């Protein structure tokens, strides 16, 4: 499974909502819940036709999501990656974990596992270069359960 547009949109939307509410991405996926994430994933082809800001606002209101104090964009000392870029990092990692399994339930379970793990914190640290690393390196870190030192 490569270049899964529904997964890319879903991950980018999670990132956008997290930034809007100043919530860690783990908190966003927990608040959305698996069933709602499956719905977003299934509806991504239609949802992407609307501005992401509008969809995010509707979801925030529908799910009665609250504002937090996690602000990884204002504390960034470098150029802040946009939410599409971070959505792509998550998309690629989830694709690599899922391999050829394209079952929606499995993909969304994997999404939840990634976002509620240590790696979400590493990806959200915009003062590191972790999110800029190759997809293979990020996947190897996932498998190792920690940020690994590159051989060299």
C-alpha positions as MATLAB code, in Angstrom:
seq = 'XXXXXXXXXXXXXXXXXXXXXXXXXXXXXXXXXXXXXXXXXXXXXXXXXXXXXXXXXXXXXXXXXXXXXXXXXXXXXXXXXXXXXXXXXXXXXXXXXXXXXXXXXXXXXXXXXXXXXXXXXXXXXXXXXXXXXXXXXXXXXXXXXXXXXXXX';
ca = [
       0.000    0.000    0.000;
       1.616    3.240   -1.111;
       0.284    6.762   -1.584;
      -2.956    6.176    0.274;
      -4.737    9.509   -0.269;
      -7.442    8.799    2.313;
      -4.805    8.070    4.933;
      -2.821   11.175    3.948;
      -5.899   13.378    4.316;
      -6.911   11.793    7.630;
      -3.420   12.255    9.103;
      -3.188   15.830    7.842;
      -6.606   16.603    9.332;
      -5.502   15.186   12.698;
      -2.417   17.395   12.546;
      -4.506   20.447   11.641;
      -6.952   19.828   14.492;
      -4.063   19.330   16.924;
      -2.510   22.640   15.940;
      -5.844   24.452   16.045;
      -6.684   23.171   19.533;
      -3.094   23.122   20.792;
      -3.525   19.461   21.662;
      -0.995   16.659   21.429;
      -1.872   14.434   18.497;
      -2.412   11.529   20.876;
      -5.182   13.514   22.587;
      -6.775   14.299   19.216;
      -7.026   10.665   18.102;
      -8.253    9.565   21.519;
     -10.963   12.264   21.427;
     -11.976   11.249   17.904;
     -12.057    7.534   18.667;
     -11.577    4.597   16.347;
     -15.082    4.555   14.869;
     -14.963    8.247   13.976;
     -11.479    7.892   12.494;
     -12.776    5.041   10.329;
     -15.598    7.340    9.199;
     -13.135   10.132    8.358;
     -10.961    7.686    6.453;
     -13.909    6.339    4.448;
     -15.206    9.863    3.708;
     -11.812   11.419    2.938;
     -12.438   11.521   -0.831;
     -15.465   13.760   -0.278;
     -14.108   15.706    2.703;
     -10.989   16.860    0.875;
     -13.211   18.857   -1.513;
     -13.966   21.299    1.321;
     -11.377   23.554    2.975;
      -9.618   21.630    5.730;
     -10.325   24.531    8.113;
     -14.084   24.062    7.645;
     -13.947   20.299    8.150;
     -11.761   20.700   11.241;
     -14.124   23.285   12.751;
     -17.117   21.012   12.160;
     -15.344   18.041   13.762;
     -14.186   20.091   16.750;
     -17.740   21.260   17.357;
     -19.328   17.855   16.700;
     -16.922   16.052   19.040;
     -16.975   18.919   21.584;
     -13.172   18.988   21.608;
     -11.398   21.397   23.956;
      -8.357   23.593   23.738;
      -5.107   22.506   25.353;
      -1.696   24.085   25.835;
       0.535   21.966   23.596;
       2.055   24.412   21.145;
       4.849   22.858   19.151;
       4.649   25.487   16.407;
       5.373   28.639   18.432;
       8.202   26.925   20.301;
       9.850   25.804   17.071;
      13.231   27.455   16.495;
      13.200   26.631   12.803;
      10.781   26.737    9.910;
       7.569   25.041   10.997;
       6.577   22.163    8.712;
       3.036   22.537    7.420;
       0.298   20.129    8.451;
       0.379   18.429    5.029;
       4.078   17.632    5.493;
       3.508   16.105    8.926;
       0.419   14.282    7.641;
       2.639   12.705    5.013;
       5.185   11.560    7.620;
       2.423    9.754    9.522;
       0.875    8.407    6.321;
       4.140    6.869    5.156;
       4.894    5.302    8.520;
       1.410    3.793    8.766;
       1.678    2.509    5.181;
       5.024    0.899    5.973;
       3.655   -0.762    9.097;
       0.538   -2.016    7.284;
       2.477   -3.364    4.319;
       0.062   -4.797    1.782;
      -2.861   -5.032    4.221;
      -5.474   -2.595    2.936;
      -8.277   -3.449    5.360;
      -9.719   -0.167    6.627;
     -10.097   -1.469   10.168;
      -6.441   -2.569   10.267;
      -5.223    0.731    8.800;
      -7.182    2.742   11.372;
      -6.016    0.506   14.239;
      -2.457    1.071   13.070;
      -3.103    4.823   12.876;
      -4.282    4.765   16.494;
      -1.271    2.685   17.556;
       1.151    5.124   15.911;
      -0.486    8.277   17.241;
      -0.699    6.926   20.793;
       2.920    5.751   20.885;
       6.250    7.361   21.666;
       6.862    8.081   17.988;
       4.129   10.710   17.857;
       6.094   12.756   20.386;
       9.229   12.388   18.260;
       7.423   13.445   15.078;
       5.851   16.433   16.868;
       9.225   17.747   18.044;
       9.844   20.319   15.344;
      13.126   21.330   16.996;
      14.593   17.980   15.998;
      15.194   16.636   12.531;
      13.345   13.373   13.172;
      10.330   14.161   10.979;
      12.666   15.043    8.086;
      14.379   11.660    8.148;
      13.766    9.050    5.461;
      10.648    6.961    5.719;
      12.830    3.840    6.050;
      14.702    5.301    9.029;
      11.450    6.346   10.756;
      10.031    2.868   10.133;
      13.174    1.236   11.562;
      12.847    3.440   14.655;
       9.224    2.314   14.986;
      10.292   -1.323   14.821;
      13.073   -0.720   17.366;
      10.721    1.123   19.716;
      13.041    4.106   19.971;
      14.992    6.645   17.971;
      18.007    4.719   16.748;
      21.407    6.046   15.882;
      22.212    5.806   12.221;
      25.290    3.768   11.419;
      28.028    5.841   10.029;
];
